[in-house]
């Protein structure tokens, strides 16, 4: 025993050295994969986030430009319309401006302009939406002088004393006698500055001369771009980045300076040579990339830690395993001896139990088989007895041809009895012969033909309702006819105590092929035991209670279901539902 153990330990040493080299190689490979993954991720995510940031900035630039052009275009037509307003022309002609201010106020509410002023020929404000400006003189204002000199609408951008710009459209008002005055519409473009102030980008709008007229930083207005960027700007990420970039002409649009970077984008505004410029910081891109890289590095660090932990645990477990090996072997040996003895006793007991169980199963199977054969062969034997009696009478009356027809029916019944015995042999195993398409109408006609002697003897009224088109299902016709015969026989038995027995048979085709058999008997009282074997409400000798149990099993094997209920007008209704066959495709519920 000791020699074998030493041999095992000596063979484990080369294997352990090989495993150690494999583990070291795997760790080095993992570190190499981690480095390559971090490098590739850094490059890919930097390019991707930079491109997405540029696309969003370009989209915002196009949106800002479109909003400016839309706002200017919406107000450009207003002076032309007001210059043709007859109320304003009449007020200038008569010097009666009592209703002019109110009329301008109604206009400004509709068009959303900042203000509207009506000036007389001498530049005096005679009507205005801002009543504080009534009486002011604007004869030296550019928008007044240019409007008098031009026959079209004039746009003016005038810088105010506080540094902001006013944007106006002006147009002269004339009649047949000459110039009557000037209408001035002020456009509120400062609202775009207020909207831009809520974003992280720096935005500026410059005119054709390069002078900044709109900007998120108020100190930039009136300056060129170079002069504006040299100013001391407020604290903030974008301002610090812009302050680090002092000369945009000497640097590329995307540049890192002192650990910070900005993206400069410029767009042309289709209005008098204006240009829109935005500055976007790269800080958010670096933060997003670093977040992903930190997660990757953390993941690889966790993998390495788990690998080292697994190696240490493996070594500790191996040492503990060698220490417990001898004790476990002794315990295992004793347990194995006890299990061997116990198994020998169990095998002896199991052999006796198997013999008893086999004998009991044989007796139970024999009883069920004899009961099933007795039940299923009872109907064909009764029909054969009736046909033989009829054939004897026909022969006595010298009518041999009709007697031969009865003998043909008897031959069919004998064939059916042979099929029933073959089918009963297959009850013990699942599956059966291959299914084929079965016409439910033909199967019903064959079943009624088999029940013809009982129907004639009882004088039962049979009502059949069949669809115009044939109804096909996939199954075994012999077994389907067996279910139909059982349902018809149950209906006949249920109407024995009824004066005018009636049985209604309805075949319908929908999602399933449904055959309903309704009688006008006493109905069903116990639904719980209806489909259980050997349950019957008939008198002794009339049945053994296997018909519905066998029928339910047949329908279930065919993929359908057999249900029972009481009708609204009394009597019982049995429904057999089978998957219908439509265009060769079995459509099951």
PDB file of N, CA and C in Angstrom, residues 451-501:
ATOM      1  N   UNK A 451     -75.259  -0.031 -36.094  1.00  0.00           N
ATOM      2  CA  UNK A 451     -76.302   0.076 -35.070  1.00  0.00           C
ATOM      3  C   UNK A 451     -77.707  -0.085 -35.640  1.00  0.00           C
ATOM      4  N   UNK A 452     -77.802  -0.415 -36.936  1.00  0.00           N
ATOM      5  CA  UNK A 452     -79.126  -0.467 -37.576  1.00  0.00           C
ATOM      6  C   UNK A 452     -80.075  -1.450 -36.899  1.00  0.00           C
ATOM      7  N   UNK A 453     -79.646  -2.680 -36.512  1.00  0.00           N
ATOM      8  CA  UNK A 453     -80.608  -3.595 -35.862  1.00  0.00           C
ATOM      9  C   UNK A 453     -81.175  -3.018 -34.562  1.00  0.00           C
ATOM     10  N   UNK A 454     -80.330  -2.433 -33.710  1.00  0.00           N
ATOM     11  CA  UNK A 454     -80.824  -1.854 -32.468  1.00  0.00           C
ATOM     12  C   UNK A 454     -81.759  -0.678 -32.742  1.00  0.00           C
ATOM     13  N   UNK A 455     -81.462   0.120 -33.768  1.00  0.00           N
ATOM     14  CA  UNK A 455     -82.306   1.268 -34.085  1.00  0.00           C
ATOM     15  C   UNK A 455     -83.685   0.821 -34.573  1.00  0.00           C
ATOM     16  N   UNK A 456     -83.701  -0.233 -35.396  1.00  0.00           N
ATOM     17  CA  UNK A 456     -85.002  -0.725 -35.869  1.00  0.00           C
ATOM     18  C   UNK A 456     -85.825  -1.322 -34.736  1.00  0.00           C
ATOM     19  N   UNK A 457     -85.139  -2.013 -33.832  1.00  0.00           N
ATOM     20  CA  UNK A 457     -85.857  -2.655 -32.728  1.00  0.00           C
ATOM     21  C   UNK A 457     -86.452  -1.633 -31.773  1.00  0.00           C
ATOM     22  N   UNK A 458     -85.697  -0.534 -31.535  1.00  0.00           N
ATOM     23  CA  UNK A 458     -86.151   0.460 -30.561  1.00  0.00           C
ATOM     24  C   UNK A 458     -87.047   1.527 -31.178  1.00  0.00           C
ATOM     25  N   UNK A 459     -87.049   1.700 -32.497  1.00  0.00           N
ATOM     26  CA  UNK A 459     -87.826   2.749 -33.178  1.00  0.00           C
ATOM     27  C   UNK A 459     -87.421   4.134 -32.638  1.00  0.00           C
ATOM     28  N   UNK A 460     -86.135   4.400 -32.654  1.00  0.00           N
ATOM     29  CA  UNK A 460     -85.618   5.689 -32.179  1.00  0.00           C
ATOM     30  C   UNK A 460     -85.537   6.654 -33.351  1.00  0.00           C
ATOM     31  N   UNK A 461     -85.959   7.903 -33.122  1.00  0.00           N
ATOM     32  CA  UNK A 461     -85.888   8.933 -34.151  1.00  0.00           C
ATOM     33  C   UNK A 461     -84.459   9.492 -34.189  1.00  0.00           C
ATOM     34  N   UNK A 462     -83.801   9.336 -35.346  1.00  0.00           N
ATOM     35  CA  UNK A 462     -82.420   9.804 -35.527  1.00  0.00           C
ATOM     36  C   UNK A 462     -82.442  11.059 -36.398  1.00  0.00           C
ATOM     37  N   UNK A 463     -81.848  12.137 -35.892  1.00  0.00           N
ATOM     38  CA  UNK A 463     -81.723  13.394 -36.653  1.00  0.00           C
ATOM     39  C   UNK A 463     -80.241  13.654 -36.886  1.00  0.00           C
ATOM     40  N   UNK A 464     -79.878  13.760 -38.150  1.00  0.00           N
ATOM     41  CA  UNK A 464     -78.481  14.007 -38.494  1.00  0.00           C
ATOM     42  C   UNK A 464     -78.355  15.377 -39.163  1.00  0.00           C
ATOM     43  N   UNK A 465     -77.371  16.162 -38.723  1.00  0.00           N
ATOM     44  CA  UNK A 465     -77.075  17.481 -39.308  1.00  0.00           C
ATOM     45  C   UNK A 465     -75.596  17.466 -39.689  1.00  0.00           C
ATOM     46  N   UNK A 466     -75.334  17.413 -40.995  1.00  0.00           N
ATOM     47  CA  UNK A 466     -73.965  17.315 -41.492  1.00  0.00           C
ATOM     48  C   UNK A 466     -73.657  18.514 -42.375  1.00  0.00           C
ATOM     49  N   UNK A 467     -72.395  18.981 -42.419  1.00  0.00           N
ATOM     50  CA  UNK A 467     -72.033  20.096 -43.300  1.00  0.00           C
ATOM     51  C   UNK A 467     -72.014  19.647 -44.755  1.00  0.00           C
ATOM     52  N   UNK A 468     -72.094  20.619 -45.671  1.00  0.00           N
ATOM     53  CA  UNK A 468     -72.104  20.298 -47.098  1.00  0.00           C
ATOM     54  C   UNK A 468     -70.756  19.748 -47.545  1.00  0.00           C
ATOM     55  N   UNK A 469     -69.659  20.307 -47.019  1.00  0.00           N
ATOM     56  CA  UNK A 469     -68.343  19.849 -47.404  1.00  0.00           C
ATOM     57  C   UNK A 469     -67.881  18.723 -46.482  1.00  0.00           C
ATOM     58  N   UNK A 470     -67.121  17.744 -47.010  1.00  0.00           N
ATOM     59  CA  UNK A 470     -66.607  16.661 -46.143  1.00  0.00           C
ATOM     60  C   UNK A 470     -65.679  17.220 -45.065  1.00  0.00           C
ATOM     61  N   UNK A 471     -65.728  16.590 -43.901  1.00  0.00           N
ATOM     62  CA  UNK A 471     -64.886  16.972 -42.769  1.00  0.00           C
ATOM     63  C   UNK A 471     -63.868  15.862 -42.556  1.00  0.00           C
ATOM     64  N   UNK A 472     -62.585  16.206 -42.679  1.00  0.00           N
ATOM     65  CA  UNK A 472     -61.518  15.220 -42.556  1.00  0.00           C
ATOM     66  C   UNK A 472     -60.711  15.461 -41.291  1.00  0.00           C
ATOM     67  N   UNK A 473     -60.305  14.362 -40.673  1.00  0.00           N
ATOM     68  CA  UNK A 473     -59.375  14.406 -39.543  1.00  0.00           C
ATOM     69  C   UNK A 473     -58.281  13.379 -39.814  1.00  0.00           C
ATOM     70  N   UNK A 474     -57.174  13.478 -39.081  1.00  0.00           N
ATOM     71  CA  UNK A 474     -56.076  12.520 -39.212  1.00  0.00           C
ATOM     72  C   UNK A 474     -56.153  11.532 -38.048  1.00  0.00           C
ATOM     73  N   UNK A 475     -56.407  10.255 -38.362  1.00  0.00           N
ATOM     74  CA  UNK A 475     -56.545   9.283 -37.285  1.00  0.00           C
ATOM     75  C   UNK A 475     -56.759   7.872 -37.815  1.00  0.00           C
ATOM     76  N   UNK A 476     -57.274   7.006 -36.941  1.00  0.00           N
ATOM     77  CA  UNK A 476     -57.545   5.603 -37.252  1.00  0.00           C
ATOM     78  C   UNK A 476     -59.059   5.454 -37.366  1.00  0.00           C
ATOM     79  N   UNK A 477     -59.538   5.140 -38.556  1.00  0.00           N
ATOM     80  CA  UNK A 477     -60.990   5.099 -38.779  1.00  0.00           C
ATOM     81  C   UNK A 477     -61.661   4.065 -37.902  1.00  0.00           C
ATOM     82  N   UNK A 478     -61.034   2.892 -37.710  1.00  0.00           N
ATOM     83  CA  UNK A 478     -61.650   1.844 -36.905  1.00  0.00           C
ATOM     84  C   UNK A 478     -61.868   2.322 -35.473  1.00  0.00           C
ATOM     85  N   UNK A 479     -60.885   3.024 -34.910  1.00  0.00           N
ATOM     86  CA  UNK A 479     -61.015   3.501 -33.528  1.00  0.00           C
ATOM     87  C   UNK A 479     -62.015   4.648 -33.438  1.00  0.00           C
ATOM     88  N   UNK A 480     -62.068   5.506 -34.472  1.00  0.00           N
ATOM     89  CA  UNK A 480     -63.057   6.587 -34.474  1.00  0.00           C
ATOM     90  C   UNK A 480     -64.472   6.020 -34.542  1.00  0.00           C
ATOM     91  N   UNK A 481     -64.684   4.986 -35.386  1.00  0.00           N
ATOM     92  CA  UNK A 481     -66.003   4.351 -35.459  1.00  0.00           C
ATOM     93  C   UNK A 481     -66.344   3.680 -34.134  1.00  0.00           C
ATOM     94  N   UNK A 482     -65.338   3.133 -33.462  1.00  0.00           N
ATOM     95  CA  UNK A 482     -65.580   2.505 -32.155  1.00  0.00           C
ATOM     96  C   UNK A 482     -66.111   3.536 -31.163  1.00  0.00           C
ATOM     97  N   UNK A 483     -65.544   4.750 -31.158  1.00  0.00           N
ATOM     98  CA  UNK A 483     -66.034   5.808 -30.262  1.00  0.00           C
ATOM     99  C   UNK A 483     -67.452   6.209 -30.632  1.00  0.00           C
ATOM    100  N   UNK A 484     -67.730   6.349 -31.954  1.00  0.00           N
ATOM    101  CA  UNK A 484     -69.080   6.734 -32.379  1.00  0.00           C
ATOM    102  C   UNK A 484     -70.110   5.691 -31.953  1.00  0.00           C
ATOM    103  N   UNK A 485     -69.769   4.402 -32.125  1.00  0.00           N
ATOM    104  CA  UNK A 485     -70.708   3.337 -31.738  1.00  0.00           C
ATOM    105  C   UNK A 485     -70.974   3.386 -30.236  1.00  0.00           C
ATOM    106  N   UNK A 486     -69.936   3.607 -29.435  1.00  0.00           N
ATOM    107  CA  UNK A 486     -70.133   3.690 -27.983  1.00  0.00           C
ATOM    108  C   UNK A 486     -71.041   4.855 -27.612  1.00  0.00           C
ATOM    109  N   UNK A 487     -70.845   6.022 -28.269  1.00  0.00           N
ATOM    110  CA  UNK A 487     -71.689   7.191 -27.970  1.00  0.00           C
ATOM    111  C   UNK A 487     -73.139   6.929 -28.387  1.00  0.00           C
ATOM    112  N   UNK A 488     -73.352   6.288 -29.560  1.00  0.00           N
ATOM    113  CA  UNK A 488     -74.717   6.000 -30.016  1.00  0.00           C
ATOM    114  C   UNK A 488     -75.384   4.979 -29.097  1.00  0.00           C
ATOM    115  N   UNK A 489     -74.626   3.974 -28.671  1.00  0.00           N
ATOM    116  CA  UNK A 489     -75.221   2.960 -27.799  1.00  0.00           C
ATOM    117  C   UNK A 489     -75.598   3.567 -26.442  1.00  0.00           C
ATOM    118  N   UNK A 490     -74.735   4.463 -25.913  1.00  0.00           N
ATOM    119  CA  UNK A 490     -75.082   5.134 -24.660  1.00  0.00           C
ATOM    120  C   UNK A 490     -76.344   5.975 -24.813  1.00  0.00           C
ATOM    121  N   UNK A 491     -76.487   6.637 -25.985  1.00  0.00           N
ATOM    122  CA  UNK A 491     -77.683   7.450 -26.216  1.00  0.00           C
ATOM    123  C   UNK A 491     -78.929   6.566 -26.280  1.00  0.00           C
ATOM    124  N   UNK A 492     -78.810   5.388 -26.936  1.00  0.00           N
ATOM    125  CA  UNK A 492     -79.960   4.480 -27.004  1.00  0.00           C
ATOM    126  C   UNK A 492     -80.320   3.961 -25.612  1.00  0.00           C
ATOM    127  N   UNK A 493     -79.313   3.611 -24.828  1.00  0.00           N
ATOM    128  CA  UNK A 493     -79.592   3.116 -23.478  1.00  0.00           C
ATOM    129  C   UNK A 493     -80.214   4.192 -22.600  1.00  0.00           C
ATOM    130  N   UNK A 494     -79.819   5.465 -22.820  1.00  0.00           N
ATOM    131  CA  UNK A 494     -80.352   6.551 -21.995  1.00  0.00           C
ATOM    132  C   UNK A 494     -81.806   6.867 -22.313  1.00  0.00           C
ATOM    133  N   UNK A 495     -82.318   6.426 -23.492  1.00  0.00           N
ATOM    134  CA  UNK A 495     -83.699   6.733 -23.889  1.00  0.00           C
ATOM    135  C   UNK A 495     -84.635   5.548 -23.737  1.00  0.00           C
ATOM    136  N   UNK A 496     -84.228   4.525 -22.973  1.00  0.00           N
ATOM    137  CA  UNK A 496     -85.099   3.362 -22.807  1.00  0.00           C
ATOM    138  C   UNK A 496     -86.383   3.701 -22.073  1.00  0.00           C
ATOM    139  N   UNK A 497     -86.297   4.623 -21.117  1.00  0.00           N
ATOM    140  CA  UNK A 497     -87.479   4.963 -20.319  1.00  0.00           C
ATOM    141  C   UNK A 497     -88.236   6.160 -20.882  1.00  0.00           C
ATOM    142  N   UNK A 498     -87.949   6.571 -22.107  1.00  0.00           N
ATOM    143  CA  UNK A 498     -88.606   7.739 -22.708  1.00  0.00           C
ATOM    144  C   UNK A 498     -89.643   7.253 -23.708  1.00  0.00           C
ATOM    145  N   UNK A 499     -90.796   7.931 -23.728  1.00  0.00           N
ATOM    146  CA  UNK A 499     -91.872   7.493 -24.615  1.00  0.00           C
ATOM    147  C   UNK A 499     -91.501   7.713 -26.077  1.00  0.00           C
ATOM    148  N   UNK A 500     -90.981   8.866 -26.425  1.00  0.00           N
ATOM    149  CA  UNK A 500     -90.602   9.188 -27.805  1.00  0.00           C
ATOM    150  C   UNK A 500     -89.094   9.421 -27.849  1.00  0.00           C
ATOM    151  N   UNK A 501     -88.301   8.365 -27.942  1.00  0.00           N
ATOM    152  CA  UNK A 501     -86.836   8.534 -27.911  1.00  0.00           C
ATOM    153  C   UNK A 501     -86.342   9.265 -29.163  1.00  0.00           C
TER     154      UNK A 501
END
